[in-house]
Coordinates of C-alpha atoms and ligand atoms in Angstrom, one line a residue:
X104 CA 0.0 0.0 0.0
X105 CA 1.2 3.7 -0.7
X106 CA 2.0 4.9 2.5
X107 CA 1.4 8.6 1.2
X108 CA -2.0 8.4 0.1
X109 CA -4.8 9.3 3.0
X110 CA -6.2 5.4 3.2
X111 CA -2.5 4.6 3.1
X112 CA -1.1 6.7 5.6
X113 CA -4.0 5.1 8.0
X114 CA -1.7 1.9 7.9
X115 CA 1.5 4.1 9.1
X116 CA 3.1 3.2 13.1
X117 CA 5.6 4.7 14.5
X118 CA 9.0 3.0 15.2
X119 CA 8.7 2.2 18.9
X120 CA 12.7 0.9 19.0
X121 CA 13.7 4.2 17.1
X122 CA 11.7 6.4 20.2
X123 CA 12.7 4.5 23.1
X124 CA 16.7 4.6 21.7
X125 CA 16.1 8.4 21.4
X126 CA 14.4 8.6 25.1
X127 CA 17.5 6.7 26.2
X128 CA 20.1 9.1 24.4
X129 CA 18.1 12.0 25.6
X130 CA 18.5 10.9 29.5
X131 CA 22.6 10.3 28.8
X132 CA 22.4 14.4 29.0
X133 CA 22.2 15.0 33.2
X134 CA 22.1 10.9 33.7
X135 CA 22.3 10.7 37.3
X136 CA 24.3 7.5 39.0
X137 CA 20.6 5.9 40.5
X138 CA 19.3 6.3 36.8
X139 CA 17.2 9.4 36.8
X140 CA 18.1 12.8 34.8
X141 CA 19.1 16.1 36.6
X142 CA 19.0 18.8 33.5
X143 CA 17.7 21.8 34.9
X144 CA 16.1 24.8 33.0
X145 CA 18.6 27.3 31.1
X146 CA 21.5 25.5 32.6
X147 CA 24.4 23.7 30.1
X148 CA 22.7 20.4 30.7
X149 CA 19.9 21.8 29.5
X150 CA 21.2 23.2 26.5
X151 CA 22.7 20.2 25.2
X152 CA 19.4 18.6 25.4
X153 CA 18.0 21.7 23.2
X154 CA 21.2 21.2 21.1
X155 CA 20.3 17.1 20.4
X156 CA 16.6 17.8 19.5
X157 CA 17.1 20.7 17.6
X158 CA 20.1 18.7 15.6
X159 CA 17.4 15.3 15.2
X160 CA 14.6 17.9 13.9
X161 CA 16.8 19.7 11.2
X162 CA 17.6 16.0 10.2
X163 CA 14.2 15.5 9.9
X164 CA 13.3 18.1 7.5
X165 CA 12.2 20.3 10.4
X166 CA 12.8 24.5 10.6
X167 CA 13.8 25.8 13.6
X168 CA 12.8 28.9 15.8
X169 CA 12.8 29.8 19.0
X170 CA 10.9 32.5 20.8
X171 CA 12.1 35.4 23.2
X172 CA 11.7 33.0 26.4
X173 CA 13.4 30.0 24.8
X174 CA 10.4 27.8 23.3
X175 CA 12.1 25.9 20.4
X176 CA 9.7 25.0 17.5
X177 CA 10.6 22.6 15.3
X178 CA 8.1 22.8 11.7
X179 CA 7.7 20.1 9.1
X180 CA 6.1 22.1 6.4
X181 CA 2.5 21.4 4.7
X182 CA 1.0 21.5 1.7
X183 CA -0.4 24.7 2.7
X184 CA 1.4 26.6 5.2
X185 CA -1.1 29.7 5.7
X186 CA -3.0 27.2 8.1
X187 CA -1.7 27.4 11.8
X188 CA -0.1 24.4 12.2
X189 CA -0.9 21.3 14.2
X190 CA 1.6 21.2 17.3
X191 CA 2.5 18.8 20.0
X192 CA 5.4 18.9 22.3
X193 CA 6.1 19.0 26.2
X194 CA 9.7 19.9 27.7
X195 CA 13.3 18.3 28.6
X196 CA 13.9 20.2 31.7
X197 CA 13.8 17.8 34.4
X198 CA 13.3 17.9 38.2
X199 CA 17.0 17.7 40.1
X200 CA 16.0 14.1 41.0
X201 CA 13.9 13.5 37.7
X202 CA 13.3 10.3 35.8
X203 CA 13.8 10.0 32.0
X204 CA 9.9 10.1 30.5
X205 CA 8.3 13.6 32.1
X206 CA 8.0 15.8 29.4
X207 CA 11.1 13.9 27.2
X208 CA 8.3 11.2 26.0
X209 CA 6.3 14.2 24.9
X210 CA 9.0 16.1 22.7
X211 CA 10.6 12.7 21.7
X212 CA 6.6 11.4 21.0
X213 CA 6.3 14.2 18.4
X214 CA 9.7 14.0 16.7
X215 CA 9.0 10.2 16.5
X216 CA 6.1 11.4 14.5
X217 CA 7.6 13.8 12.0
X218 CA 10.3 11.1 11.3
X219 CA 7.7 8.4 10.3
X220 CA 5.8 10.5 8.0
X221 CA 9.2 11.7 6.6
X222 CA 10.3 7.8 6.0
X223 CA 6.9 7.6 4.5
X224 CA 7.0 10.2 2.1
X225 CA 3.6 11.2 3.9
X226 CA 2.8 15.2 3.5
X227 CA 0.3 17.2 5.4
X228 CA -1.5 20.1 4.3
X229 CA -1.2 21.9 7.8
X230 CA 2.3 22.2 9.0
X231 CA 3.6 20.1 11.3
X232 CA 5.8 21.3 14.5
X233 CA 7.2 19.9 17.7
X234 CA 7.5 22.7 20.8
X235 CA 10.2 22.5 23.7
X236 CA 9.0 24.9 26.1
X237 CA 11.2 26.5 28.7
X238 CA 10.7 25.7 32.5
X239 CA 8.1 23.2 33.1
X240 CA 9.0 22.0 36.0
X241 CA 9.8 25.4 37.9
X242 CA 12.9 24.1 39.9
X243 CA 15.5 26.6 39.2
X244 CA 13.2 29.3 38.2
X245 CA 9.3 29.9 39.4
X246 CA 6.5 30.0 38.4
X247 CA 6.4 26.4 36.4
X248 CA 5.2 25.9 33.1
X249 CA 7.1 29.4 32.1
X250 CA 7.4 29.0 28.4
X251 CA 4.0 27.9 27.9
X252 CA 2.9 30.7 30.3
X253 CA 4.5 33.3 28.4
X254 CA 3.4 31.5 25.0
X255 CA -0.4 31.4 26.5
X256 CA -0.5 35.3 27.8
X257 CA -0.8 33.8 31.3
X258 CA 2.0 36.3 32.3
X259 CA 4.0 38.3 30.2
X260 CA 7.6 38.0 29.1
X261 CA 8.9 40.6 30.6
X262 CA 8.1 39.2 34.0
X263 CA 9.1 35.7 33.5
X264 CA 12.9 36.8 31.9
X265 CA 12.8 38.9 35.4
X266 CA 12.8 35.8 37.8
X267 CA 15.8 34.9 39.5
X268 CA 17.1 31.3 40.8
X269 CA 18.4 30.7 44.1
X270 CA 21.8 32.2 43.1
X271 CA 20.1 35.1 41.9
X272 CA 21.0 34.2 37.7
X273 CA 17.8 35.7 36.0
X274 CA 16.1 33.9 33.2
X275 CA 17.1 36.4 30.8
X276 CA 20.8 35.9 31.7
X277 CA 20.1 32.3 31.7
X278 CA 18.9 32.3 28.5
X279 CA 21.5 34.1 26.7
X280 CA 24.2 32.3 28.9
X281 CA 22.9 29.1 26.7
X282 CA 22.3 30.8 23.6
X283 CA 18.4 30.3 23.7
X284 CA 17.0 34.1 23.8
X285 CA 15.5 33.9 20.5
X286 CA 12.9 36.3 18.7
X287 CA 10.4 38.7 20.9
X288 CA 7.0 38.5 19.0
X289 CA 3.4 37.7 19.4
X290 CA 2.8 33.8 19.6
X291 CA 1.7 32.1 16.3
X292 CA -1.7 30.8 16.2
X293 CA -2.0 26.5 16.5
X294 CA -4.6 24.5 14.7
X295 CA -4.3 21.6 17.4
X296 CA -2.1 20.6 19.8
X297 CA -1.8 17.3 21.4
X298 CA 0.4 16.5 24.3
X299 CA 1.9 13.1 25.6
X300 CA 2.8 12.5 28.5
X301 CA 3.4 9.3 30.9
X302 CA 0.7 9.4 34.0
X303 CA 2.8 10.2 36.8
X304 CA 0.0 8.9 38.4
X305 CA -0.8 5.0 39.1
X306 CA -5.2 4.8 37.6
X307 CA -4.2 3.5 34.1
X308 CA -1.7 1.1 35.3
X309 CA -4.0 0.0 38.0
X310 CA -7.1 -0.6 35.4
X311 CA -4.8 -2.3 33.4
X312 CA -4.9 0.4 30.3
X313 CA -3.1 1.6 27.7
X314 CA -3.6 4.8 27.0
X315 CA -5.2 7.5 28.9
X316 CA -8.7 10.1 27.4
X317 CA -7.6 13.0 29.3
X318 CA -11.2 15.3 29.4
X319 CA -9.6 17.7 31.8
X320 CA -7.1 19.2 34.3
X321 CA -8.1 19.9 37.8
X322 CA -8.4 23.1 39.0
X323 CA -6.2 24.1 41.8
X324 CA -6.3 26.8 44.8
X325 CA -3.2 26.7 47.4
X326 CA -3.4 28.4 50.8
X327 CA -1.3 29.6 53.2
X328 CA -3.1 28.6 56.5
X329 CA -1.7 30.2 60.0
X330 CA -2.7 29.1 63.4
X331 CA -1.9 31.5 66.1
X332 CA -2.5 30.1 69.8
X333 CA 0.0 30.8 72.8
X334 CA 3.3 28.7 73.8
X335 CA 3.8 27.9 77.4
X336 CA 6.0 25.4 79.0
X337 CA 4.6 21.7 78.6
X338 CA 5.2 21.1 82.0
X339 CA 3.3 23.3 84.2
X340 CA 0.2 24.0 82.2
X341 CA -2.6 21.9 82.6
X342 CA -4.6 20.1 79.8
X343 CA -7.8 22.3 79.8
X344 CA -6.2 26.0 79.9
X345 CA -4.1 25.0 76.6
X346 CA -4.1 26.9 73.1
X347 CA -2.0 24.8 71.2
X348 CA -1.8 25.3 67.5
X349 CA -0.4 21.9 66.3
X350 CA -3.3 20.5 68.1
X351 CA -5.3 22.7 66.2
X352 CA -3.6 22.0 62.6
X353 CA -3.7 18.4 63.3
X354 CA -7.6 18.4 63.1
X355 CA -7.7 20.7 60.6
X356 CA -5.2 18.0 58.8
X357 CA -7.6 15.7 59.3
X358 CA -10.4 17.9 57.9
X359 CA -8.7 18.7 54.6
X360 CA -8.4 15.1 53.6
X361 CA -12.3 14.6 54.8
X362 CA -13.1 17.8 52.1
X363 CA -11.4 15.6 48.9
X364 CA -12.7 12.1 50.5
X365 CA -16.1 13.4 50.5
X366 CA -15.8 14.4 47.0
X367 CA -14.3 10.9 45.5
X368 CA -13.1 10.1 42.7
X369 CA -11.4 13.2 41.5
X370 CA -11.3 16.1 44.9
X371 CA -7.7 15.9 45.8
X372 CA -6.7 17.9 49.1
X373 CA -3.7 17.9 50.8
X374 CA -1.4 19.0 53.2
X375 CA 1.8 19.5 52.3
X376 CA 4.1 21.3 54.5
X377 CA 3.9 22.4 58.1
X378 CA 6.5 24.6 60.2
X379 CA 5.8 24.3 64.1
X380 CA 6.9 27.1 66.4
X381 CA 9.2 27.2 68.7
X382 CA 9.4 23.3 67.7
X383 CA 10.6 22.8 70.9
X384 CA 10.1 19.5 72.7
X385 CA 8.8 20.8 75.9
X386 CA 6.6 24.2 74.9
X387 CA 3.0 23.9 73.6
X388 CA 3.0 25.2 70.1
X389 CA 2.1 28.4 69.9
X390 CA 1.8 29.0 66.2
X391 CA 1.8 26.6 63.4
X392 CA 1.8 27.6 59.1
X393 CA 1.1 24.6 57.1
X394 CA -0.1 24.8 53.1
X395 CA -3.4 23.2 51.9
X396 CA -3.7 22.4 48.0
X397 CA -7.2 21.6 46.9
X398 CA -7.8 20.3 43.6
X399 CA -10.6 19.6 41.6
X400 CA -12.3 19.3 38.0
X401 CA -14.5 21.8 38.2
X402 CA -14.9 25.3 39.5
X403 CA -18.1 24.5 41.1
X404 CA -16.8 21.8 43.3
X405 CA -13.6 23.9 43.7
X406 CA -15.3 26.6 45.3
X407 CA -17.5 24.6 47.5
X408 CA -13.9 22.9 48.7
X409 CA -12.6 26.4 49.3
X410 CA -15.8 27.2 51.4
X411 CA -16.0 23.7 53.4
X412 CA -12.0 24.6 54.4
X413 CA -13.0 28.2 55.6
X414 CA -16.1 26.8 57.7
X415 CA -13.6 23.8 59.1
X416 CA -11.1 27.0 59.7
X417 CA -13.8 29.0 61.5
X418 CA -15.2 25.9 63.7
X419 CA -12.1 24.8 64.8
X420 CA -11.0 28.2 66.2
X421 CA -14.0 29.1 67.8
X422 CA -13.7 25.5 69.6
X423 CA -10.4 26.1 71.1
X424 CA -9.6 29.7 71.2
X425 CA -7.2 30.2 68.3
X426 CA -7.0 32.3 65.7
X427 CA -7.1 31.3 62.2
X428 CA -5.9 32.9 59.1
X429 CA -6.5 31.3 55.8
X430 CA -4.7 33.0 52.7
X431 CA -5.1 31.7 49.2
X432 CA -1.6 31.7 47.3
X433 CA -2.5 30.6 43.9
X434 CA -5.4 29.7 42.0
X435 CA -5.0 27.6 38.6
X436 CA -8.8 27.5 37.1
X437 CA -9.6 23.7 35.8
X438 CA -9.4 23.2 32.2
X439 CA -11.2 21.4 30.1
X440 CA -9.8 20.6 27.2
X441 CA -11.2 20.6 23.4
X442 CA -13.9 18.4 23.0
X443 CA -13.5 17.2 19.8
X444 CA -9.8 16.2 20.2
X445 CA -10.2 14.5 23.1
X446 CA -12.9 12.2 21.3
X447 CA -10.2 12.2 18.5
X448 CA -7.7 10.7 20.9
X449 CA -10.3 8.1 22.0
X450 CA -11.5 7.1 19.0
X451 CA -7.8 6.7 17.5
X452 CA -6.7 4.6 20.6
X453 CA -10.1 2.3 19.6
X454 CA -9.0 2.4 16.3
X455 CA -5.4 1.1 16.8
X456 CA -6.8 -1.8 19.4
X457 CA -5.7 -0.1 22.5
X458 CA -7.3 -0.1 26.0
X459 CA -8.3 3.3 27.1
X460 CA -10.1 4.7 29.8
X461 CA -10.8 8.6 30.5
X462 CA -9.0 10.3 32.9
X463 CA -8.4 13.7 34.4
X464 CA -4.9 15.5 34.7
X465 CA -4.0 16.1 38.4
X466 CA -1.0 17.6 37.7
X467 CA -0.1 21.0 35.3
X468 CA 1.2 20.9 32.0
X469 CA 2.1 23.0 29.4
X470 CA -1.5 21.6 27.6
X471 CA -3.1 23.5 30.4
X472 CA -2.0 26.4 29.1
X473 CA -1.8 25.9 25.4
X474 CA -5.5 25.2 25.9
X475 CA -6.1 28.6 26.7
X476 CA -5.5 30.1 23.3
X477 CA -5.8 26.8 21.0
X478 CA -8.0 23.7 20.5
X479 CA -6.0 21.1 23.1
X480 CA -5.5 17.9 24.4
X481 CA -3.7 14.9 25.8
X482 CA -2.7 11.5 25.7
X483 CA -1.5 9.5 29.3
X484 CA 0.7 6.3 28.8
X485 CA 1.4 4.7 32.1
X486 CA 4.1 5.2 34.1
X487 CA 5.3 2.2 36.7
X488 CA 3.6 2.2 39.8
X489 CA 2.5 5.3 38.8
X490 CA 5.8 7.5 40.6
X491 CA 7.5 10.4 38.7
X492 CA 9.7 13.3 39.3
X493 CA 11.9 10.9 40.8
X494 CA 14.9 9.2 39.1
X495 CA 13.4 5.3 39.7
X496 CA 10.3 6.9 37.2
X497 CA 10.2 4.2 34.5
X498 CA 7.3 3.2 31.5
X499 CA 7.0 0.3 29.2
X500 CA 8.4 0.9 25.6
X501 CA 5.2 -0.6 24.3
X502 CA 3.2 1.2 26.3
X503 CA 5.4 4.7 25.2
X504 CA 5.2 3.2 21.6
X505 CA 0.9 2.7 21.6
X506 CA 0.8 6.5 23.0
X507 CA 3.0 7.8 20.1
X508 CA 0.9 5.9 17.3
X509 CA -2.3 7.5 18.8
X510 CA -0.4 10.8 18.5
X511 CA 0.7 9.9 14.9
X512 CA -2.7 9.4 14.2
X513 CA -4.3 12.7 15.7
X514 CA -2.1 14.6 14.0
X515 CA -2.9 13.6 10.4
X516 CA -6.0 13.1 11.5
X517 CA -5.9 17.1 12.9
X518 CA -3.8 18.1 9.8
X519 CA -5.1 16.3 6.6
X520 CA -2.9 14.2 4.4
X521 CA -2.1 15.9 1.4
X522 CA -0.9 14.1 -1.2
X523 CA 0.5 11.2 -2.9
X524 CA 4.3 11.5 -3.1
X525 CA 6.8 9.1 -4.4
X526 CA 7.7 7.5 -1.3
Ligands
ZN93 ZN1 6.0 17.0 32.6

C-alpha cells in the first residue's frame, strides 16, 4: 500500500525501537548515577538537550525557531502553510532528582512522528511542529510551566525573563548564557495541539490500560493557613487551659483530607508542609503555618472545597480559642480541554486496538496552558507504579510506543494528508 495516500497513511506506526533509543540518548544528557536525569532549566545540561533535538529535527526536515523565552519550535512544512499548524510537544527540563519520561516522552513522542511521516513520504496540508518549552518544571526558576505561560498570555515575558534562581541568575541571563534568547514576537496561532505525557500517576496502570482520554485538568487553589494560639511550657500548664496550634492544625489536617474524600473520585486535598513554632520538645505550640492544596475538575466543586475549608477554619477556632488565618496563594482554574480532540484521541486509541479509559490530569502541564489560546488535548501512557519526578520513574516501551501511534494518528487526522508522493 502507498504509504502517502490518506487510506495509506492510516496503515503508518511509529517505530517504537527508534523512540525509546532516542528517550535513552536524551536521558545520557544530566544521567544521574541511580538512573534518573538532573537537566535543569537554562542551565548547560539543558542546553545540550535543546542542542540534540534541535540537531534530530533539522535532520528530519524540520525548521527551527525559538521565541524570546526560549520555546524551540521545530516545523515540518505542509501543503499549505497559511494554516496554523498542528503542534504537539512537552519539555526536557527535568526535576533535580527527575526520571527520564516527564515531558522527554512528549517532545521525543512528536519527533518520533515527523520522522515516520518523513520515511513515508507522507505530507500534510497543515504544517507540522514539535515545541520544547522552557521551564516546566519550575525548579530553578518559578513559576512552572514558564514557556508555555509566556506562550499562552498567562504572564508576560517581561516578568518571566525577570525571575531569578536561588543564586540570583535571572532567566534572561540564563537564557543568553545558553544561547536560547530567541525572537520577541506575538505567539503564532496553532490549529491543534496534542500532548503526551506518561501518568505520573498509578489509575491507568491499576485498570490495566493503555492509553489515557484525558477530558480535563483539575483546577487548583493553594493556601497559606496560619494558626496563632500561645506557647507555654509543657510542663506546668494543665490540659484544659491550653491553646495549642499543632493540636489545632492536626484536626484541621484531618479535615482537609475529609473535604477531597467526600468528593471521590477526583477532589484531591492535601497538606503538604507544616512549620511548628518554637518546635521545641517541651513548649505547647504556639503557632503553626502549614499549606493546603485543593484540587478539583470543576470550578463549582472547587469553590465549594474552598468554602468547606474556611467553615472547618472557623469551627475549629471558635472551639479552642485560636485564631485562624486562611490566605489563598494561587489559584489555577480547571481546564477542560477541546472536546473534539479528546474524542479524537479516543477514538484513534479504539481504532489502533488499545485499551483506554478517561481520565483527568491532576498535575499542570504545558497543555493547560496551550489550551487557553488553542483547541488542546492529551494523551496518558502509564508510568510504573505510577511515581515520577523521581529518578526510579520508569514506563513500558510498548506502552510509550501505543501512546506515540495515537499521537501519529491525531495529527494527520488534525492536519489532513495531502498528497501522494513518491515515497
Ligand atoms: Zn512534565
Amino acid at each position: 500500500m502507498d504509504l502517502s495516500t490518506p487510506a495509506g497513511a492510516a496503515a503508518l506506526r511509529i517505530d517504537g525501537a527508534r523512540l525509546w533509543q532516542s528517550l535513552m540518548e536524551l536521558a545520557r544528557i544530566g544521567a544521574t548515577p541511580k538512573g534518573g536525569v538532573c537537566r535543569l532549566a537554562l542551565t548547560d545540561l539543558d542546553r545540550q538537550g535543546r542542542d540534540l533535538f534541535v540537531q534530530w529535527a533539522r535532520a528530519a526536515g524540520c525548521s527551527i525557531r525559538v521565541d524570546a523565552i526560549g520555546n524551540i519550535f521545530a516545523r515540518r512544512a505542509g501543503m499549505d502553510d497559511s494554516l496554523p499548524p498542528v503542534t504537539t510537544g512537552s519539555h526536557i527540563d527535568t526535576q533535580p532528582t527527575g526520571g527520564k519520561f516527564d515531558g522527554n516522552y512528549g517532545v521525543l513522542a512528536g519527533l518520533e512522528v515527523l520522522r515516520t511521516l518523513g520515511d513515508a513520504g507522507v505530507r500534510t496540508r497543515a504544517p507540522l511542529e514539535v515545541a520544547v518549552w522552557t521551564n516546566e518544571e519550575g525548579s530553578r526558576f518559578v513559576p512552572v510551566m514558564m514557556g508555555s505561560g509566556v506562550f499562552a498570555g498567562a504572564f508576560t515575558l517581561a516578568h518571566a525573563l525577570a525571575q531569578r534562581d536561588a543564586q540570583g541568575t535571572s532567566v534572561a541571563e540564563a537564557l543568553a548564557a545558553i544561547g536560547y534568547a530567541g525572537e520577541d514576537g506575538p505567539a503564532h496561532a496553532i490549529g491543534a495541539y496534542f500532548e503526551a505525557h506518561i501518568e505520573q500517576g498509578p489509575v491507568l496502570e491499576q485498570h490495566g490500560c493503555v492509553i489515557g482520554v484525558v477530558s480535563a485538568a483539575l483546577g487548583q487553589r493553594w493556601y497559606d493557613v496560619t494558626v496563632q494560639g500561645m506557647e507555654a511550657h509543657a510542663g506546668p500548664t494543665p490540659m484544659p487551659l491550653r491553646r495549642d496550634a499543632l493540636l489545632a492544625a492536626s484536626a484541621l489536617v484531618a479535615e482537609v483530607n475529609r473535604i477531597a474524600m467526600e468528593r471521590l473520585p477526583h477532589a484531591r486535598a492535601t497538606v503538604g508542609s507544616l512549620e511548628v513554632f518554637p518546635n521545641s520538645r517541651n513548649v505547647i505550640p504556639g503557632r503553626v503555618r502549614f499549606s493546603v492544596d485543593l484540587r478539583a475538575p470543576g470550578d463549582e466543586q472547587l469553590l465549594e472545597m474552598d468554602t468547606a475549608l474556611r467553615a472547618a477554619c472557623e469551627r475549629v477556632a471558635a472551639e479552642r480559642g485560636l485564631a485562624i488565618d486562611v490566605q489563598q496563594v494561587v489559584y489555577f482554574p480547571p481546564q477542560p480541554f477541546t472536546p473534539h480532540l479528546v474524542e479524537a484521541v479516543r477514538t484513534h486509541a479504539a481504532g489502533l486496538g488499545y485499551s483506554a479509559m478517561d481520565v483527568v490530569s491532576g498535575a499542570g502541564h504545558d497543555a493547560v496552558y496551550v489550551a487557553r489560546m488553542a483547541p488542546a488535548a492529551m494523551i496518558f501512557v502509564p508510568c510504573a507504579g505510577g511515581v515520577s519526578h523521581n529518578e526510579i520513574e520508569d514506563a513500558e516501551p510498548a506502552h510509550l510506543e501505543a501512546g506515540c501511534n495515537v499521537l501519529l494518528r491525531a495529527m494527520l487526522a488534525a492536519a489532513g494528508v495531502a498528497q501522494e508522493s513518491a515515497a
